[in-house]
XYZ file of C-alpha atoms in Angstrom:
344
model
C -13.918 16.691 36.706
C -17.374 17.509 38.057
C -17.824 14.005 39.483
C -14.384 14.051 41.113
C -14.948 17.468 42.653
C -18.421 16.619 43.951
C -17.203 13.441 45.626
C -13.819 14.533 46.979
C -13.307 18.266 46.997
C -16.504 20.118 47.829
C -16.382 19.208 51.510
C -12.840 20.457 52.006
C -12.319 23.163 49.346
C -14.435 26.311 48.879
C -16.617 26.488 45.747
C -14.580 29.212 43.928
C -11.417 27.178 44.384
C -13.219 24.081 43.115
C -14.333 25.945 40.002
C -10.809 27.251 39.466
C -9.367 23.750 39.771
C -11.963 22.369 37.344
C -11.210 25.112 34.829
C -7.472 24.510 35.244
C -7.855 20.783 34.651
C -9.915 21.487 31.541
C -7.263 23.949 30.312
C -4.525 21.376 30.863
C -6.472 18.779 28.898
C -6.987 21.274 26.081
C -3.285 22.144 25.974
C -2.377 18.468 26.027
C -4.580 17.970 22.974
C -2.833 20.918 21.288
C 0.520 19.383 22.117
C -0.570 16.086 20.593
C -1.708 17.953 17.480
C 1.674 19.673 17.268
C 3.482 16.365 17.617
C 1.226 14.942 14.913
C 2.126 17.880 12.653
C 5.805 17.210 13.288
C 5.359 13.565 12.330
C 3.464 14.532 9.189
C 6.081 17.086 8.224
C 8.911 14.624 8.798
C 7.186 11.854 6.854
C 6.149 14.201 4.015
C 9.371 16.099 3.584
C 9.073 16.140 -0.182
C 10.618 12.743 -0.772
C 8.825 9.888 -2.478
C 9.551 7.501 0.392
C 6.698 8.688 2.590
C 4.480 5.823 1.434
C 6.995 3.092 2.143
C 6.382 0.326 4.654
C 8.920 -0.675 7.281
C 10.265 -3.400 4.990
C 10.959 -0.854 2.233
C 8.060 -1.865 -0.006
C 5.684 0.829 -1.214
C 2.011 1.018 -0.373
C -0.348 1.010 -3.346
C -3.591 2.935 -3.096
C -5.900 0.775 -5.177
C -8.843 3.063 -4.480
C -6.903 5.856 -6.224
C -6.292 3.520 -9.162
C -9.994 2.695 -9.299
C -10.802 6.404 -9.397
C -8.323 6.777 -12.259
C -10.118 4.003 -14.159
C -13.555 5.542 -13.634
C -12.377 9.053 -14.466
C -10.586 7.977 -17.645
C -13.642 6.024 -18.774
C -15.808 9.121 -18.383
C -13.156 11.431 -19.851
C -12.714 9.442 -23.055
C -16.447 8.980 -23.452
C -17.399 12.655 -23.099
C -14.260 14.033 -24.758
C -14.039 11.928 -27.894
C -17.818 11.700 -27.864
C -18.042 15.460 -28.361
C -15.794 15.104 -31.408
C -17.583 12.069 -32.828
C -21.082 13.535 -32.582
C -20.481 17.221 -33.319
C -17.627 17.546 -35.811
C -18.153 19.872 -38.733
C -15.679 20.570 -41.524
C -15.110 24.018 -42.941
C -15.083 23.338 -46.657
C -13.427 26.656 -47.509
C -10.500 26.464 -45.082
C -10.158 22.711 -45.307
C -10.171 22.441 -41.540
C -12.613 22.288 -38.673
C -15.154 24.989 -37.974
C -13.755 27.368 -35.299
C -16.949 27.138 -33.257
C -16.695 23.337 -33.230
C -13.030 23.553 -32.192
C -13.996 25.658 -29.185
C -16.850 23.312 -28.265
C -14.601 20.250 -28.235
C -11.732 22.086 -26.538
C -14.059 23.325 -23.814
C -15.498 19.826 -23.423
C -12.060 18.319 -22.780
C -11.059 21.149 -20.443
C -14.243 21.039 -18.378
C -14.083 17.246 -18.232
C -10.579 17.334 -16.749
C -11.527 20.022 -14.220
C -14.662 18.170 -13.160
C -13.005 14.763 -12.906
C -9.889 16.086 -11.160
C -12.176 17.342 -8.399
C -14.120 14.078 -8.354
C -10.975 11.948 -8.082
C -9.502 14.136 -5.296
C -6.613 15.202 -7.476
C -6.320 12.297 -9.906
C -3.972 12.519 -12.896
C -6.292 11.127 -15.640
C -3.286 11.316 -17.977
C -0.367 8.913 -18.061
C 2.002 11.655 -19.257
C 1.175 13.614 -16.099
C 1.585 10.457 -14.006
C 5.025 9.832 -15.520
C 5.952 13.470 -14.914
C 4.950 13.247 -11.257
C 6.969 10.055 -10.803
C 10.002 11.573 -12.516
C 9.730 14.691 -10.363
C 9.553 12.702 -7.143
C 5.957 13.675 -6.374
C 4.520 10.159 -6.824
C 5.712 6.645 -5.975
C 6.873 4.569 -8.939
C 4.672 1.590 -8.039
C 1.616 3.796 -7.582
C 2.363 5.457 -10.900
C 2.514 2.116 -12.734
C -0.790 0.976 -11.207
C -2.417 4.300 -12.110
C -1.231 4.070 -15.722
C -2.626 0.549 -16.124
C -5.956 1.752 -14.718
C -5.959 4.730 -17.093
C -5.322 2.590 -20.173
C -8.070 0.157 -19.233
C -10.411 3.063 -18.549
C -9.611 4.561 -21.933
C -10.582 1.307 -23.671
C -13.764 1.111 -21.609
C -14.724 4.697 -22.468
C -14.125 4.153 -26.189
C -16.174 0.942 -26.069
C -19.080 2.778 -24.463
C -18.813 5.461 -27.135
C -18.963 2.797 -29.851
C -22.141 1.432 -28.287
C -23.564 4.957 -28.235
C -22.815 6.118 -31.783
C -22.917 2.700 -33.407
C -20.650 1.774 -36.260
C -20.646 2.412 -39.964
C -23.075 4.608 -41.860
C -26.503 5.809 -40.813
C -29.379 3.526 -41.738
C -30.711 6.178 -44.145
C -28.188 6.416 -46.960
C -29.111 10.065 -47.506
C -27.772 10.932 -44.054
C -24.150 11.293 -43.076
C -22.451 8.677 -40.933
C -23.275 8.589 -37.236
C -19.630 8.941 -36.134
C -18.580 12.201 -37.763
C -14.925 11.211 -37.376
C -15.536 8.209 -39.645
C -15.037 4.962 -37.779
C -12.278 6.517 -35.684
C -14.200 7.321 -32.480
C -12.272 10.571 -32.170
C -8.854 8.907 -32.461
C -5.866 11.202 -32.806
C -4.565 11.392 -36.380
C -2.275 13.957 -38.004
C -4.000 16.329 -40.423
C -2.744 15.937 -44.008
C -1.831 19.636 -44.063
C 0.765 19.048 -41.336
C 3.654 16.635 -40.906
C 4.958 14.498 -38.067
C 7.410 17.164 -36.882
C 4.614 19.741 -36.612
C 2.493 17.405 -34.515
C 5.414 16.211 -32.380
C 6.572 19.730 -31.509
C 3.023 20.823 -30.726
C 2.445 17.842 -28.433
C 5.722 18.451 -26.595
C 5.059 22.145 -26.044
C 1.442 21.917 -24.940
C 2.059 18.928 -22.654
C 4.919 20.895 -21.104
C 2.499 23.766 -20.479
C 0.050 21.365 -18.853
C 2.760 19.795 -16.685
C 4.002 23.218 -15.601
C 0.504 24.172 -14.475
C 0.130 20.859 -12.620
C 3.360 21.394 -10.677
C 2.624 25.030 -9.865
C -0.989 24.528 -8.791
C -1.456 20.938 -7.597
C 2.014 19.852 -6.448
C 3.338 23.079 -4.971
C 2.581 23.593 -1.272
C 3.360 27.305 -1.388
C 0.699 29.392 0.414
C -0.055 31.225 -2.824
C -0.490 28.053 -4.865
C -3.952 27.360 -6.259
C -4.691 24.499 -3.847
C -8.333 23.478 -4.156
C -8.637 25.575 -7.320
C -5.902 23.588 -9.072
C -8.318 21.466 -11.165
C -9.746 24.638 -12.713
C -6.313 25.881 -13.771
C -5.420 22.437 -15.117
C -8.707 22.277 -17.030
C -7.979 25.652 -18.625
C -4.509 24.422 -19.640
C -6.125 21.431 -21.364
C -8.542 23.811 -23.113
C -5.660 25.974 -24.373
C -3.847 22.935 -25.752
C -6.905 21.734 -27.646
C -7.558 25.114 -29.247
C -4.029 25.002 -30.695
C -3.731 21.320 -31.614
C -7.190 20.098 -32.668
C -6.674 21.138 -36.285
C -3.149 19.681 -36.310
C -3.622 16.215 -34.828
C -6.847 16.244 -32.818
C -4.824 17.148 -29.699
C -3.631 14.341 -27.494
C -1.286 15.659 -24.735
C -2.491 12.448 -23.076
C -1.350 9.015 -24.352
C -4.052 7.314 -22.280
C -6.745 9.294 -24.085
C -5.255 8.359 -27.497
C -4.795 4.661 -26.727
C -8.356 3.492 -26.015
C -10.099 4.987 -29.071
C -7.334 3.650 -31.341
C -7.719 0.130 -29.916
C -11.515 0.040 -30.178
C -11.634 1.805 -33.563
C -9.100 -0.600 -35.104
C -11.043 -3.600 -33.796
C -14.162 -2.059 -35.312
C -12.504 -1.854 -38.730
C -11.008 1.645 -38.832
C -7.777 2.057 -40.754
C -4.863 4.399 -40.263
C -5.363 4.989 -36.543
C -1.969 3.448 -35.711
C 0.023 5.116 -38.507
C 1.376 7.965 -36.395
C 0.224 6.768 -32.994
C 3.752 6.836 -31.565
C 3.680 10.636 -31.821
C 0.946 10.724 -29.190
C 3.185 8.861 -26.762
C 6.591 10.322 -27.482
C 5.398 13.931 -27.674
C 3.406 14.139 -24.426
C 5.863 12.055 -22.391
C 8.807 14.139 -23.639
C 7.092 17.402 -22.744
C 6.105 16.051 -19.353
C 9.616 14.817 -18.528
C 11.230 18.083 -19.591
C 9.187 20.046 -17.078
C 9.321 17.382 -14.349
C 13.109 17.048 -14.398
C 14.118 20.614 -15.216
C 11.537 22.420 -13.095
C 9.397 20.126 -10.956
C 12.203 18.239 -9.225
C 14.658 21.136 -9.109
C 12.258 23.886 -8.028
C 8.849 22.742 -6.762
C 9.880 19.589 -4.878
C 12.804 21.392 -3.221
C 10.544 24.292 -2.312
C 8.045 21.880 -0.781
C 10.795 20.260 1.268
C 11.827 23.631 2.696
C 8.204 24.426 3.546
C 7.806 21.078 5.338
C 11.023 21.630 7.295
C 9.848 25.099 8.326
C 6.457 23.714 9.403
C 8.184 21.007 11.433
C 10.385 23.569 13.181
C 7.419 25.787 14.049
C 5.433 22.796 15.293
C 8.363 21.740 17.500
C 8.628 25.208 19.052
C 4.880 25.314 19.674
C 4.914 21.847 21.217
C 7.727 22.794 23.609
C 5.935 25.965 24.704
C 2.747 24.016 25.384
C 4.695 21.406 27.336
C 6.176 24.114 29.587
C 2.766 25.682 30.164
C 1.227 22.319 31.017
C 4.065 21.554 33.432
C 3.648 24.943 35.122
C -0.111 24.526 35.554
C 0.237 20.984 36.832
C 2.802 22.165 39.387
C 0.450 24.982 40.399
C -2.407 22.550 40.927
C -0.164 20.230 42.881
C 0.834 23.093 45.151
C -2.848 23.981 45.640
C -3.626 20.482 46.881
C -0.628 20.511 49.208
C -1.626 23.785 50.898
C -3.310 23.330 54.344
């Protein structure tokens, strides 16, 4: 603007008028940028209207975010290592009650909860739990193809984490026979197993309920776009939900609520010679997935996803109104400038 005015306008237009024209041109450019932003918001709102088709290509195939899958693999590796590692290296039995020491239960529960919160932030909202992934797919919040890729990455990460834990704690008994074994969970690497004081029904019901609680928190804090939703604080709420589940279920079955977390330690422990890790393993798949689907279908899809769609539609309408107002203002200013140049 300055170059144009200095070369073409200064000789024929007074300085105040030149400054006014320059400011007007700058204002028009600014409003044009705002209009473009509004149009971009409309496009985003229309493409993210709560349906799971927003990641589809023109030919109908879905995009797969392999970087997200890689983050799932890394996060699950770390999660299994630090979570089951806290159980394998710190467990302590209460001889009187026949269960685990309450202080140890809280340590392990807090470890799992903090791990999820930390890694959910690090993965920019990763699931780190195939039951949660399945729940998001069922609720329409995640593409099916992306969900399958994420689950494969989680299972591989779980095996990797358990393998690293085996390398850390070793296998078998301590070298000094007077000492207890190095893996305080036996050779199980923190695998989920039902306590002899409880039965399959107890464990199954507990897994369903606490996974449902976790899935409810995920939908309300991470999936919901309501202004009062947790947003960036969602991983903290989700981490606390994981903590609550572990406090209840550790003494019953070690607490899974996450089939991915249960799978890797069972695979590595069985290869390393542990027995019994597969006896009731199906419970740690059926329970969490059932609880997740109950919430996803009965609440997530029917309430949260529909609410999100309404919010997107409202945002699109507001963006359209704003864009039209800006367009009228730009047209008025351009006409005003044109009239200024046409004046003698």
